[in-house]
Amino acid sequence: MKALLDIISLVSNIFTIGASAIALYLFIFKREKINTAFTLLLNYSTQLTLSELKSKLDRLNHFNANDKEQKEEVINILHEIQGQTKGNKFLNENLQIIIDRIEGFIDNPKLLSEPKKRSLVHELRESIRNLDMDSYNKIAKK
Amino acid sequence: MKIIQAINTMIENEKKISNVIQTETELFFTYNDKYKWSLVNNDNNPKEIFLHFYAKDKRSIEELSNIKDWSSQNYVTYKVSDFKTQEAFESFNELLQIVKSKIFGVDELLDDLISGD
């Protein structure tokens, strides 16, 4: 009985050593690859958010902020944009300034006119385009 | 990129658009008494509008509107086709309509008409 337990114990130790060796190997030699895979995953989620933001910009173009009822819809979409951006750390940091401006309009819809909306849409579109290039460059460099 | 913001700022403050001069091909105008521009649009291509900026040009808008040979002149040109977005086109177009309405003081005439003088 004891011999059996000893054998099982030995086999289990061998497997444990093997598993630790694999973990060490991966950590030492494959760390870059694991890092890249993880970064790609995070980037993918950011990319998804960016493309959703782009479609919100197109919806913003549909509504005229000079019209009272349509302005409500514009403010709703701005709210969506604010929420979605706040949920992503990378975007939140990089779009801080323009999000502050959006929040200003959400709090004070009277300040929003159609020309101001167009400026906002254009600026947001350019910022998103720059962020897109940034994340692409980061992946490409790796 | 700032040009779209600039155009929308001029639209928002259209009272500062003045000295509108129409030539055969272009509409010259001044904004805030210091910025000189001209607009060109082509009936053959309604989606394209050119906006020329005579930055730092010391000549008056009248002198600029009389220039026939542009080959040695300095100016910056912005066009809708540089951007290809809906908001860009609407911005250029609204500016064009506003400037058009100010030719020959048409704007003031219409104001009179509306107020029933």
GROMACS .gro file of C-alpha atoms in nm:
model
  259
    1MET     CA    1   0.000   0.000   0.000
    2LYS     CA    2   0.274   0.241   0.095
    3ALA     CA    3   0.470   0.156  -0.216
    4LEU     CA    4   0.166   0.245  -0.429
    5LEU     CA    5   0.125   0.577  -0.253
    6ASP     CA    6   0.495   0.646  -0.299
    7ILE     CA    7   0.473   0.574  -0.669
    8ILE     CA    8   0.167   0.797  -0.711
    9SER     CA    9   0.347   1.068  -0.517
   10LEU     CA   10   0.654   1.037  -0.737
   11VAL     CA   11   0.451   1.049  -1.060
   12SER     CA   12   0.261   1.352  -0.936
   13ASN     CA   13   0.586   1.529  -0.847
   14ILE     CA   14   0.729   1.454  -1.189
   15PHE     CA   15   0.420   1.601  -1.353
   16THR     CA   16   0.440   1.906  -1.127
   17ILE     CA   17   0.806   1.960  -1.221
   18GLY     CA   18   0.712   1.919  -1.585
   19ALA     CA   19   0.429   2.171  -1.562
   20SER     CA   20   0.652   2.424  -1.382
   21ALA     CA   21   0.920   2.376  -1.646
   22ILE     CA   22   0.665   2.451  -1.919
   23ALA     CA   23   0.546   2.759  -1.731
   24LEU     CA   24   0.905   2.882  -1.688
   25TYR     CA   25   0.981   2.817  -2.053
   26LEU     CA   26   0.676   3.011  -2.165
   27PHE     CA   27   0.756   3.293  -1.927
   28ILE     CA   28   1.118   3.323  -2.036
   29PHE     CA   29   1.096   3.255  -2.408
   30LYS     CA   30   0.737   3.325  -2.512
   31ARG     CA   31   0.657   3.631  -2.301
   32GLU     CA   32   0.662   3.867  -2.597
   33LYS     CA   33   0.415   3.656  -2.791
   34ILE     CA   34   0.175   3.629  -2.498
   35ASN     CA   35   0.201   4.003  -2.446
   36THR     CA   36   0.125   4.068  -2.810
   37ALA     CA   37  -0.174   3.835  -2.811
   38PHE     CA   38  -0.314   4.009  -2.506
   39THR     CA   39  -0.252   4.352  -2.653
   40LEU     CA   40  -0.422   4.246  -2.976
   41LEU     CA   41  -0.725   4.139  -2.779
   42LEU     CA   42  -0.746   4.472  -2.598
   43ASN     CA   43  -0.688   4.652  -2.925
   44TYR     CA   44  -0.967   4.456  -3.089
   45SER     CA   45  -1.211   4.569  -2.825
   46THR     CA   46  -1.095   4.929  -2.874
   47GLN     CA   47  -1.130   4.891  -3.251
   48LEU     CA   48  -1.488   4.770  -3.206
   49THR     CA   49  -1.570   5.070  -2.991
   50LEU     CA   50  -1.407   5.302  -3.245
   51SER     CA   51  -1.617   5.164  -3.529
   52GLU     CA   52  -1.933   5.195  -3.320
   53LEU     CA   53  -1.839   5.556  -3.249
   54LYS     CA   54  -1.796   5.616  -3.622
   55SER     CA   55  -2.149   5.493  -3.691
   56LYS     CA   56  -2.277   5.727  -3.419
   57LEU     CA   57  -2.109   6.015  -3.601
   58ASP     CA   58  -2.301   5.926  -3.915
   59ARG     CA   59  -2.624   5.925  -3.715
   60LEU     CA   60  -2.535   6.268  -3.577
   61ASN     CA   61  -2.509   6.394  -3.934
   62HIS     CA   62  -2.865   6.280  -3.992
   63PHE     CA   63  -3.017   6.517  -3.744
   64ASN     CA   64  -3.030   6.893  -3.756
   65ALA     CA   65  -2.942   7.053  -3.425
   66ASN     CA   66  -3.129   7.370  -3.523
   67ASP     CA   67  -3.459   7.180  -3.510
   68LYS     CA   68  -3.601   7.143  -3.161
   69GLU     CA   69  -3.711   6.780  -3.182
   70GLN     CA   70  -3.410   6.667  -3.377
   71LYS     CA   71  -3.182   6.837  -3.125
   72GLU     CA   72  -3.313   6.600  -2.856
   73GLU     CA   73  -3.201   6.308  -3.069
   74VAL     CA   74  -2.862   6.475  -3.118
   75ILE     CA   75  -2.819   6.512  -2.741
   76ASN     CA   76  -2.917   6.146  -2.696
   77ILE     CA   77  -2.650   6.035  -2.938
   78LEU     CA   78  -2.393   6.260  -2.767
   79HIS     CA   79  -2.489   6.090  -2.441
   80GLU     CA   80  -2.428   5.750  -2.601
   81ILE     CA   81  -2.090   5.863  -2.725
   82GLN     CA   82  -1.993   5.992  -2.384
   83GLY     CA   83  -2.098   5.667  -2.216
   84GLN     CA   84  -1.923   5.445  -2.463
   85THR     CA   85  -1.599   5.642  -2.445
   86LYS     CA   86  -1.595   5.647  -2.066
   87GLY     CA   87  -1.617   5.268  -2.068
   88ASN     CA   88  -1.287   5.227  -2.250
   89LYS     CA   89  -0.976   5.340  -2.063
   90PHE     CA   90  -0.764   5.405  -2.371
   91LEU     CA   91  -1.034   5.612  -2.543
   92ASN     CA   92  -1.126   5.795  -2.225
   93GLU     CA   93  -0.769   5.920  -2.184
   94ASN     CA   94  -0.718   6.015  -2.546
   95LEU     CA   95  -1.052   6.181  -2.612
   96GLN     CA   96  -1.069   6.366  -2.281
   97ILE     CA   97  -1.082   6.717  -2.423
   98ILE     CA   98  -1.351   6.654  -2.678
   99ILE     CA   99  -1.559   6.450  -2.433
  100ASP     CA  100  -1.549   6.746  -2.194
  101ARG     CA  101  -1.691   6.959  -2.472
  102ILE     CA  102  -1.962   6.702  -2.542
  103GLU     CA  103  -2.053   6.699  -2.174
  104GLY     CA  104  -2.082   7.077  -2.190
  105PHE     CA  105  -2.346   7.043  -2.463
  106ILE     CA  106  -2.529   6.766  -2.280
  107ASP     CA  107  -2.555   6.988  -1.973
  108ASN     CA  108  -2.644   7.297  -2.180
  109PRO     CA  109  -2.828   7.192  -2.496
  110LYS     CA  110  -2.911   7.556  -2.568
  111LEU     CA  111  -2.544   7.612  -2.653
  112LEU     CA  112  -2.557   7.355  -2.931
  113SER     CA  113  -2.629   7.478  -3.282
  114GLU     CA  114  -2.606   7.301  -3.615
  115PRO     CA  115  -2.268   7.460  -3.705
  116LYS     CA  116  -2.130   7.367  -3.363
  117LYS     CA  117  -2.256   7.012  -3.408
  118ARG     CA  118  -2.083   6.988  -3.745
  119SER     CA  119  -1.754   7.112  -3.595
  120LEU     CA  120  -1.787   6.855  -3.319
  121VAL     CA  121  -1.858   6.569  -3.560
  122HIS     CA  122  -1.562   6.667  -3.776
  123GLU     CA  123  -1.324   6.697  -3.482
  124LEU     CA  124  -1.437   6.366  -3.333
  125ARG     CA  125  -1.399   6.195  -3.667
  126GLU     CA  126  -1.041   6.325  -3.700
  127SER     CA  127  -0.952   6.222  -3.342
  128ILE     CA  128  -1.088   5.874  -3.397
  129ARG     CA  129  -0.895   5.846  -3.721
  130ASN     CA  130  -0.573   5.941  -3.537
  131LEU     CA  131  -0.641   5.685  -3.267
  132ASP     CA  132  -0.700   5.420  -3.530
  133MET     CA  133  -0.359   5.493  -3.681
  134ASP     CA  134  -0.201   5.490  -3.334
  135SER     CA  135  -0.326   5.145  -3.244
  136TYR     CA  136  -0.237   5.010  -3.588
  137ASN     CA  137   0.115   5.145  -3.551
  138LYS     CA  138   0.150   4.987  -3.209
  139ILE     CA  139   0.061   4.645  -3.345
  140ALA     CA  140   0.275   4.689  -3.654
  141LYS     CA  141   0.581   4.782  -3.445
  142LYS     CA  142   0.556   4.461  -3.247
  143MET     CA  143  -0.878   7.020  -4.022
  144LYS     CA  144  -0.931   7.348  -3.842
  145ILE     CA  145  -1.093   7.486  -4.154
  146ILE     CA  146  -1.421   7.309  -4.082
  147GLN     CA  147  -1.433   7.468  -3.738
  148ALA     CA  148  -1.342   7.802  -3.898
  149ILE     CA  149  -1.622   7.771  -4.155
  150ASN     CA  150  -1.879   7.684  -3.890
  151THR     CA  151  -1.760   7.972  -3.673
  152MET     CA  152  -1.816   8.210  -3.966
  153ILE     CA  153  -2.163   8.061  -4.018
  154GLU     CA  154  -2.245   8.107  -3.652
  155ASN     CA  155  -2.129   8.470  -3.663
  156GLU     CA  156  -2.258   8.554  -4.008
  157LYS     CA  157  -2.308   8.917  -3.916
  158LYS     CA  158  -1.931   8.950  -3.938
  159ILE     CA  159  -1.934   8.855  -4.305
  160SER     CA  160  -1.913   9.171  -4.513
  161ASN     CA  161  -1.790   9.330  -4.835
  162VAL     CA  162  -1.926   9.056  -5.055
  163ILE     CA  163  -1.810   9.101  -5.415
  164GLN     CA  164  -1.931   8.882  -5.694
  165THR     CA  165  -1.704   8.836  -5.994
  166GLU     CA  166  -1.764   8.616  -6.297
  167THR     CA  167  -1.628   8.309  -6.126
  168GLU     CA  168  -1.594   8.383  -5.756
  169LEU     CA  169  -1.754   8.532  -5.450
  170PHE     CA  170  -1.509   8.739  -5.247
  171PHE     CA  171  -1.587   8.833  -4.889
  172THR     CA  172  -1.432   8.955  -4.567
  173TYR     CA  173  -1.486   8.812  -4.221
  174ASN     CA  174  -1.450   9.028  -3.911
  175ASP     CA  175  -1.288   9.296  -4.125
  176LYS     CA  176  -0.963   9.108  -4.132
  177TYR     CA  177  -0.993   8.767  -4.294
  178LYS     CA  178  -1.025   8.762  -4.673
  179TRP     CA  179  -1.179   8.473  -4.858
  180SER     CA  180  -1.339   8.373  -5.181
  181LEU     CA  181  -1.578   8.095  -5.270
  182VAL     CA  182  -1.603   7.914  -5.601
  183ASN     CA  183  -1.862   7.662  -5.700
  184ASN     CA  184  -1.932   7.493  -6.026
  185ASP     CA  185  -2.283   7.418  -6.147
  186ASN     CA  186  -2.144   7.116  -6.328
  187ASN     CA  187  -2.027   6.965  -6.002
  188PRO     CA  188  -2.259   7.076  -5.724
  189LYS     CA  189  -2.082   6.862  -5.469
  190GLU     CA  190  -1.755   7.052  -5.501
  191ILE     CA  191  -1.694   7.392  -5.347
  192PHE     CA  192  -1.362   7.575  -5.329
  193LEU     CA  193  -1.274   7.813  -5.050
  194HIS     CA  194  -0.966   8.029  -5.103
  195PHE     CA  195  -0.800   8.200  -4.808
  196TYR     CA  196  -0.593   8.513  -4.872
  197ALA     CA  197  -0.403   8.489  -4.548
  198LYS     CA  198  -0.175   8.780  -4.468
  199ASP     CA  199  -0.264   8.952  -4.794
  200LYS     CA  200  -0.250   9.324  -4.734
  201ARG     CA  201  -0.455   9.418  -5.037
  202SER     CA  202  -0.819   9.506  -5.004
  203ILE     CA  203  -1.089   9.263  -5.099
  204GLU     CA  204  -1.179   9.491  -5.390
  205GLU     CA  205  -0.825   9.470  -5.526
  206LEU     CA  206  -0.825   9.093  -5.485
  207SER     CA  207  -1.151   9.062  -5.673
  208ASN     CA  208  -0.996   9.248  -5.967
  209ILE     CA  209  -0.700   9.014  -6.009
  210LYS     CA  210  -0.711   8.836  -6.343
  211ASP     CA  211  -0.390   8.639  -6.339
  212TRP     CA  212  -0.369   8.411  -6.037
  213SER     CA  213  -0.062   8.216  -6.141
  214SER     CA  214   0.180   8.411  -5.924
  215GLN     CA  215  -0.051   8.475  -5.629
  216ASN     CA  216  -0.028   8.320  -5.286
  217TYR     CA  217  -0.332   8.174  -5.122
  218VAL     CA  218  -0.454   7.857  -4.953
  219THR     CA  219  -0.731   7.650  -5.107
  220TYR     CA  220  -0.970   7.424  -4.922
  221LYS     CA  221  -1.222   7.204  -5.096
  222VAL     CA  222  -1.506   6.975  -5.003
  223SER     CA  223  -1.338   6.688  -5.186
  224ASP     CA  224  -1.046   6.711  -4.941
  225PHE     CA  225  -1.281   6.580  -4.674
  226LYS     CA  226  -1.557   6.384  -4.845
  227THR     CA  227  -1.774   6.387  -4.533
  228GLN     CA  228  -2.132   6.498  -4.501
  229GLU     CA  229  -2.056   6.751  -4.230
  230ALA     CA  230  -1.781   6.907  -4.444
  231PHE     CA  231  -2.011   6.948  -4.745
  232GLU     CA  232  -2.293   7.094  -4.535
  233SER     CA  233  -2.050   7.341  -4.378
  234PHE     CA  234  -1.908   7.464  -4.711
  235ASN     CA  235  -2.255   7.475  -4.861
  236GLU     CA  236  -2.418   7.670  -4.580
  237LEU     CA  237  -2.134   7.924  -4.593
  238LEU     CA  238  -2.183   7.956  -4.968
  239GLN     CA  239  -2.558   8.014  -4.929
  240ILE     CA  240  -2.506   8.272  -4.657
  241VAL     CA  241  -2.246   8.464  -4.859
  242LYS     CA  242  -2.467   8.449  -5.169
  243SER     CA  243  -2.753   8.598  -4.975
  244LYS     CA  244  -2.533   8.893  -4.879
  245ILE     CA  245  -2.449   8.995  -5.234
  246PHE     CA  246  -2.564   9.349  -5.310
  247GLY     CA  247  -2.721   9.365  -4.968
  248VAL     CA  248  -2.987   9.113  -5.068
  249ASP     CA  249  -2.994   9.013  -4.704
  250GLU     CA  250  -3.106   9.357  -4.589
  251LEU     CA  251  -3.366   9.378  -4.868
  252LEU     CA  252  -3.514   9.050  -4.758
  253ASP     CA  253  -3.515   9.169  -4.397
  254ASP     CA  254  -3.713   9.471  -4.514
  255LEU     CA  255  -3.948   9.252  -4.712
  256ILE     CA  256  -4.009   9.025  -4.416
  257SER     CA  257  -4.073   9.312  -4.177
  258GLY     CA  258  -4.320   9.452  -4.429
  259ASP     CA  259  -4.172   9.794  -4.504
   0.00000   0.00000   0.00000
